[in-house]
């Protein structure tokens, strides 16, 4: 293997970062929600959101909390069914799937550039705090993006005339991506629309894109109907999640632009992508630029979550990597200054691309007691107060409960808060029942909770996180 040392270094960096993340990344709201659904799969209940008590509908199969599709939830649940329903076991599978995703990214990069530059692109992503964090948590973004990038690689081969089978594989992979995170429908469909416009304006094979788009649309509809028991089931599924439109069409440009402003990789790589397309007018740049533009539009229209934003870093990493061998060679032209200049180049690269990665991971490794410290403390309170039944809207607490604890969670996702037809109190409550209030109770759900019906029993503040244990007034 020509670049065996590079493979070893990049592989160690990538695997080491994901393992550290799996062990030390805090459990947070969406992470916990997906884990709870996968736990029900492990228990044999299928994909449903647990409501924690036997005397109520104990598992909701139509819950809007179910936002990670069966193509990922079932593998996680199956693994936990075999080896135990723990967060660590779920994250081990996520690490493996992230490695598969980065392999798809590597194959795409190698098809666009060279083997060495593709390895550099992988190294750039392996330094990224968002990739390492989300790639180890129970979230669908990294596996979804891996499938989209692998599918893009297939479309590139089809576009180069290597056969219809590559277009078919690309469609299959993109449909699988939607089977993990359904919002992928929006940017994937938009990317084909942008590609059509580019080809139409440049008068290059626009008709082929129309055929590809039509075939993908048909395959997508059939996939969604298969996953949701036909058209009626699909409509019911979408209606239960219609409130998420407020997240995907939030137009929160302030947060979105702030995220991008602090990501030099995005600006450098996207600029290089546009420049290369303008200069060379190659079909492959039209494809990659279409996908990048579609994800950018999707991100700018959304609520600006950084797990949406970091998806804009993959393709730019490939185009930034193209310049690295040239810069390395230039830095070594004068022997007497070669070593200092190359060390400076490495340090600048780490500063630009790793950003807070080493600082954040270092703090987590040195202070593991701080990870979910508040949730662990609240779980102890519930035990001390003999609160075997309690209510909460902060689902990130649930993985830390002692065995046998029963909870009444809310049935309503945060995006439903402003729906006037829903009840004032967003969770089950009765006199004497405990209520564990965390960050989501004091932010997303605050205006829909009857605080006057409860009395504070205990409280804790960890960093910027506040938790209060309440008890319903008799």
XYZ file of C-alpha atoms in Angstrom:
474
model
C 0.000 0.000 0.000
C 1.577 3.225 -1.200
C 0.260 5.446 1.579
C 0.158 2.896 4.399
C 1.561 5.344 6.947
C -1.069 7.951 6.018
C -3.812 5.325 6.343
C -2.476 4.371 9.775
C -2.314 7.966 11.031
C -5.716 8.983 9.666
C -7.361 5.739 10.815
C -5.954 6.114 14.329
C -7.057 9.752 14.494
C -10.540 8.909 13.258
C -11.160 5.803 15.355
C -9.581 7.305 18.456
C -11.711 10.442 18.224
C -14.940 8.483 17.761
C -14.170 6.135 20.660
C -13.366 9.045 22.982
C -16.614 10.676 21.891
C -18.620 7.487 22.509
C -17.194 7.216 26.014
C -17.280 10.861 27.078
C -19.887 12.776 25.066
C -22.843 13.811 27.253
C -26.259 12.286 26.682
C -28.562 15.044 25.471
C -32.195 15.459 24.484
C -32.389 13.983 20.946
C -29.659 11.457 21.705
C -31.766 10.110 24.605
C -35.004 10.150 22.604
C -33.587 7.961 19.842
C -32.030 5.659 22.443
C -35.409 5.182 24.160
C -37.090 4.186 20.900
C -34.250 1.751 20.083
C -34.627 0.284 23.584
C -38.251 -0.572 22.796
C -37.042 -2.319 19.617
C -34.609 -4.294 21.780
C -37.490 -5.235 24.105
C -39.572 -6.523 21.206
C -42.134 -3.680 21.162
C -41.055 -2.356 17.763
C -40.446 1.306 17.002
C -42.389 3.260 19.618
C -41.779 5.989 22.179
C -42.104 4.685 25.764
C -44.540 6.516 28.030
C -43.143 4.767 31.062
C -46.282 3.496 32.802
C -48.410 0.418 32.377
C -51.795 1.984 33.151
C -51.451 4.467 30.285
C -50.730 3.684 26.648
C -47.232 2.510 27.544
C -45.659 2.820 24.093
C -46.719 5.212 21.327
C -45.987 3.892 17.833
C -47.073 7.156 16.201
C -45.166 9.463 18.550
C -43.661 12.571 16.921
C -40.578 11.874 19.056
C -39.735 9.088 16.573
C -37.552 11.026 14.130
C -34.850 8.473 13.350
C -36.027 5.994 10.732
C -36.147 2.187 10.819
C -33.031 1.759 8.656
C -31.009 2.879 11.674
C -33.274 2.311 14.685
C -33.733 -1.408 14.054
C -29.999 -2.198 13.756
C -29.329 -0.290 17.000
C -32.233 -2.015 18.765
C -31.137 -5.427 17.507
C -27.588 -4.905 18.787
C -28.897 -3.795 22.185
C -31.208 -6.807 22.269
C -28.160 -9.049 21.875
C -25.663 -7.268 24.132
C -27.760 -5.156 26.507
C -29.795 -1.959 26.300
C -27.073 0.463 27.340
C -26.101 3.779 25.812
C -22.540 2.520 25.318
C -23.688 -0.457 23.231
C -25.799 1.857 21.061
C -22.862 4.198 20.613
C -20.522 1.358 19.660
C -22.754 0.637 16.668
C -22.884 4.350 15.848
C -19.068 4.437 15.781
C -19.008 1.480 13.379
C -21.628 3.070 11.147
C -19.717 6.365 11.165
C -16.635 4.503 9.959
C -18.719 3.043 7.135
C -20.030 6.540 6.351
C -16.532 7.994 6.221
C -15.534 5.158 3.887
C -18.279 6.279 1.503
C -16.942 9.831 1.824
C -13.408 8.592 1.102
C -14.551 6.748 -2.030
C -16.285 9.882 -3.294
C -13.210 12.007 -2.579
C -10.928 9.528 -4.324
C -13.192 9.607 -7.367
C -12.967 13.395 -7.466
C -9.262 13.817 -6.684
C -6.568 11.297 -5.749
C -6.016 8.723 -3.022
C -3.683 10.957 -1.009
C -5.982 13.981 -1.203
C -8.933 11.803 -0.234
C -7.029 10.715 2.888
C -6.324 14.355 3.706
C -10.050 15.130 3.339
C -10.866 12.331 5.787
C -8.229 13.669 8.200
C -9.828 17.117 8.052
C -13.217 15.651 8.991
C -11.611 13.503 11.699
C -10.493 16.732 13.402
C -13.988 18.216 13.390
C -15.742 18.381 16.771
C -19.236 18.080 15.278
C -18.390 15.015 13.200
C -16.722 13.231 16.127
C -19.550 14.109 18.521
C -22.529 13.382 16.304
C -20.779 10.388 14.789
C -20.725 8.616 18.161
C -24.078 9.693 19.593
C -27.390 7.984 18.799
C -28.239 10.341 15.960
C -28.845 9.744 12.276
C -26.980 12.615 10.628
C -23.607 10.935 9.988
C -24.951 7.614 8.595
C -27.494 9.591 6.543
C -24.793 11.838 5.079
C -22.540 8.843 4.430
C -25.258 7.308 2.260
C -25.897 10.595 0.449
C -22.194 11.039 -0.330
C -21.832 7.410 -1.411
C -24.891 7.885 -3.633
C -23.343 11.032 -5.065
C -20.272 8.974 -5.925
C -22.507 6.537 -7.807
C -24.170 9.385 -9.706
C -20.724 10.657 -10.691
C -19.878 7.283 -12.204
C -23.210 7.174 -14.030
C -22.643 10.694 -15.316
C -19.244 9.654 -16.663
C -20.916 6.958 -18.753
C -20.104 3.894 -16.623
C -23.616 2.447 -16.865
C -27.174 2.790 -15.561
C -26.439 0.457 -12.651
C -24.576 3.312 -10.951
C -27.609 5.589 -11.198
C -29.709 2.780 -9.724
C -27.282 2.312 -6.819
C -27.251 6.054 -6.212
C -31.049 6.122 -6.006
C -31.062 3.162 -3.598
C -28.516 4.834 -1.322
C -30.393 8.139 -1.289
C -33.653 6.334 -0.462
C -31.857 4.564 2.393
C -30.651 7.968 3.636
C -34.281 9.122 3.749
C -35.074 5.902 5.648
C -32.740 7.185 8.369
C -33.704 10.886 8.462
C -36.756 11.833 6.462
C -35.810 15.494 6.190
C -33.169 14.353 3.663
C -36.044 14.441 1.149
C -35.745 18.228 1.002
C -32.035 18.720 0.198
C -31.716 15.651 -2.027
C -34.701 16.674 -4.127
C -33.517 20.278 -4.245
C -30.023 19.211 -5.338
C -31.442 17.445 -8.392
C -33.485 20.543 -9.204
C -30.381 22.740 -8.997
C -28.437 20.258 -11.129
C -31.173 20.425 -13.753
C -30.931 24.230 -13.859
C -27.137 24.117 -14.191
C -27.318 21.586 -17.012
C -30.130 23.484 -18.702
C -28.238 26.784 -18.631
C -25.026 25.138 -19.839
C -26.948 23.034 -22.415
C -25.396 19.781 -21.166
C -27.603 16.676 -20.755
C -30.475 18.318 -18.876
C -32.853 15.574 -20.097
C -30.830 12.901 -18.270
C -31.296 14.796 -15.016
C -35.071 14.900 -15.574
C -35.114 11.100 -15.948
C -32.935 10.689 -12.841
C -35.163 13.026 -10.819
C -38.346 11.272 -11.903
C -36.948 7.837 -11.087
C -35.672 8.981 -7.691
C -39.035 10.570 -6.857
C -40.902 7.380 -7.708
C -38.464 5.225 -5.733
C -38.734 7.615 -2.799
C -42.530 7.473 -2.707
C -42.482 3.669 -2.854
C -39.873 3.532 -0.062
C -41.915 5.800 2.216
C -45.110 3.852 1.545
C -43.303 0.603 2.315
C -41.940 1.981 5.599
C -45.300 3.366 6.725
C -47.767 0.665 5.613
C -49.072 2.345 2.508
C -50.272 5.784 1.548
C -52.708 6.178 4.443
C -50.022 5.250 6.983
C -47.611 7.698 5.364
C -50.159 10.520 5.578
C -50.813 9.745 9.265
C -47.084 9.666 9.927
C -46.522 13.040 8.269
C -49.497 14.643 10.012
C -48.099 13.637 13.415
C -44.876 15.466 12.536
C -46.266 18.535 10.808
C -45.103 20.769 13.687
C -41.488 20.132 12.612
C -42.127 22.523 9.754
C -41.350 25.260 12.279
C -37.795 23.882 12.523
C -37.141 23.302 8.841
C -38.663 26.628 7.807
C -37.623 28.751 10.790
C -35.534 31.213 8.693
C -33.230 31.627 11.692
C -30.499 33.278 9.643
C -28.750 34.775 12.674
C -27.896 31.368 14.150
C -27.177 29.761 10.750
C -24.791 32.506 9.633
C -23.069 32.577 13.035
C -22.322 28.855 12.678
C -20.940 29.292 9.157
C -18.966 32.403 10.080
C -16.920 30.324 12.525
C -16.261 27.551 9.989
C -13.349 28.562 7.699
C -13.464 25.072 6.186
C -16.889 25.883 4.718
C -15.770 29.164 3.141
C -12.428 27.898 1.825
C -13.809 24.643 0.429
C -17.027 26.014 -1.033
C -15.095 28.878 -2.640
C -12.654 26.376 -4.161
C -15.581 24.282 -5.413
C -17.219 27.243 -7.154
C -13.886 28.405 -8.599
C -13.066 24.976 -9.970
C -16.492 24.664 -11.571
C -16.187 28.105 -13.157
C -12.714 27.385 -14.538
C -13.015 23.769 -15.685
C -16.797 23.372 -16.192
C -16.539 19.659 -15.415
C -19.797 17.666 -14.926
C -18.582 16.353 -11.548
C -18.262 19.883 -10.156
C -21.830 20.602 -11.271
C -22.995 17.556 -9.278
C -21.073 18.373 -6.094
C -21.961 22.061 -6.313
C -25.653 21.179 -6.661
C -25.574 19.049 -3.512
C -23.635 21.697 -1.572
C -26.003 24.467 -2.692
C -29.063 22.403 -1.750
C -27.762 21.694 1.761
C -26.822 25.349 2.180
C -30.333 26.508 1.241
C -31.822 23.873 3.560
C -29.594 25.050 6.433
C -30.307 28.736 5.923
C -34.059 28.078 5.896
C -33.884 25.920 9.034
C -33.590 26.657 12.752
C -29.798 26.658 12.320
C -28.987 23.591 14.433
C -25.294 22.814 14.155
C -26.026 19.161 13.421
C -27.563 20.476 10.184
C -24.715 22.921 9.587
C -21.812 20.511 9.929
C -23.195 18.529 6.979
C -21.953 21.445 4.855
C -18.328 20.618 5.723
C -17.878 17.255 3.984
C -17.643 18.375 0.356
C -15.528 21.482 1.157
C -13.033 19.203 2.917
C -12.381 17.475 -0.421
C -11.671 20.727 -2.250
C -9.487 22.106 0.554
C -7.523 18.832 0.548
C -6.568 19.444 -3.085
C -4.347 22.357 -2.031
C -2.561 20.617 0.863
C 0.051 18.603 -1.150
C 0.915 21.748 -3.106
C 1.355 23.808 0.070
C 3.430 21.027 1.655
C 5.683 20.897 -1.377
C 6.054 24.689 -1.460
C 6.912 24.759 2.252
C 9.832 22.388 1.608
C 11.460 24.239 -1.293
C 14.226 25.829 0.793
C 15.816 23.127 2.924
C 17.001 25.376 5.718
C 13.430 26.566 6.313
C 11.574 23.403 5.326
C 11.020 21.949 8.803
C 9.879 25.206 10.499
C 7.587 26.046 7.585
C 6.042 22.582 7.530
C 5.526 22.642 11.308
C 3.877 26.047 10.914
C 1.669 24.621 8.128
C 0.570 21.751 10.402
C -0.162 24.126 13.283
C -2.186 26.461 11.056
C -4.117 23.482 9.684
C -4.908 22.238 13.205
C -5.988 25.718 14.259
C -8.287 26.162 11.253
C -9.839 22.698 11.128
C -9.797 21.262 14.672
C -11.008 24.452 16.381
C -12.264 23.363 19.844
C -11.916 19.601 19.388
C -8.844 18.977 21.533
C -9.976 21.462 24.206
C -13.466 19.955 24.540
C -12.321 16.343 24.464
C -9.465 17.088 26.855
C -11.856 18.586 29.403
C -14.202 15.613 29.121
C -11.405 13.092 29.624
C -9.902 14.980 32.582
C -13.260 15.663 34.249
C -15.606 12.740 33.498
C -17.573 13.498 36.669
C -18.944 16.626 34.988
C -20.592 14.669 32.158
C -24.375 14.667 32.775
C -23.643 15.549 36.402
C -27.025 17.251 36.810
C -28.995 14.301 35.402
C -27.155 11.907 37.717
C -27.887 14.152 40.701
C -31.594 14.357 39.863
C -31.761 10.571 39.476
C -30.339 10.298 43.031
C -32.922 12.794 44.333
C -35.745 10.711 42.925
C -34.372 7.673 44.730
C -33.873 9.546 48.029
C -37.402 10.991 47.901
C -38.750 7.539 47.062
C -40.211 9.006 43.853
C -40.767 5.762 41.969
C -43.333 7.588 39.849
C -42.530 11.035 38.514
C -43.206 13.319 35.582
C -40.774 15.130 33.254
C -40.411 16.835 29.901
C -36.604 16.382 29.893
C -36.106 12.956 28.339
C -32.300 13.144 28.667
C -32.819 12.254 32.345
C -34.408 8.873 31.631
C -31.248 6.872 30.699
C -29.820 7.664 34.171
C -32.747 6.346 36.205
C -32.438 3.345 38.486
C -34.070 0.151 37.281
C -37.756 0.008 38.109
C -38.353 3.766 38.077
C -41.554 4.782 36.284
C -41.987 8.120 34.581
C -44.706 10.137 32.881
C -43.099 11.954 29.925
C -44.793 14.473 27.703
C -46.454 13.306 24.519
C -45.668 16.601 22.789
C -42.407 17.567 21.088
C -41.021 21.101 21.629
C -42.172 22.256 18.188
C -45.791 21.760 19.364
C -45.488 24.308 22.180
C -47.293 27.067 20.280
C -50.243 24.901 19.221
C -53.244 26.467 21.047
C -55.330 23.298 20.738
C -53.034 21.323 23.072
C -53.404 21.211 26.881
C -51.790 23.770 29.180
C -49.790 21.176 31.104
C -47.607 19.220 28.718
C -47.221 16.116 30.873
C -49.182 13.968 33.312
C -49.529 15.527 36.789
C -51.457 14.838 40.001
C -51.193 15.935 43.673
C -48.112 14.472 45.361
C -46.473 13.440 42.103
C -42.891 14.597 41.573
C -41.896 16.638 38.544
C -38.236 16.781 37.429
C -37.694 20.063 35.593
C -34.531 20.555 33.552
C -33.358 22.781 30.681
C -36.295 21.977 28.390
C -38.866 22.607 31.127
C -37.410 26.080 31.684
C -37.078 26.968 28.000
C -39.108 25.111 25.344
C -42.017 24.055 27.592
C -42.000 26.835 30.199
C -45.126 28.654 29.074
C -47.194 25.450 28.947
C -46.476 24.189 32.489
C -48.638 25.113 35.480
C -45.834 26.036 37.867
C -48.270 27.227 40.527
C -49.570 23.680 40.998
C -46.185 22.514 42.340
C -43.730 23.245 45.157
C -39.925 23.058 44.741
C -38.277 20.313 46.813
C -34.647 20.343 45.615
C -32.506 22.136 43.023
C -29.058 21.998 41.465
C -27.122 24.152 38.991
C -24.275 22.585 37.007
C -22.564 25.112 34.733
C -25.405 26.823 32.885
C -27.771 23.914 33.471
C -30.487 24.214 36.110
C -32.629 21.369 37.457
C -35.399 21.605 40.053
C -37.363 18.760 41.624
C -40.995 19.746 42.281
C -43.879 17.999 43.987
C -47.523 18.494 43.089
C -49.524 20.407 45.676
C -51.913 18.243 47.714
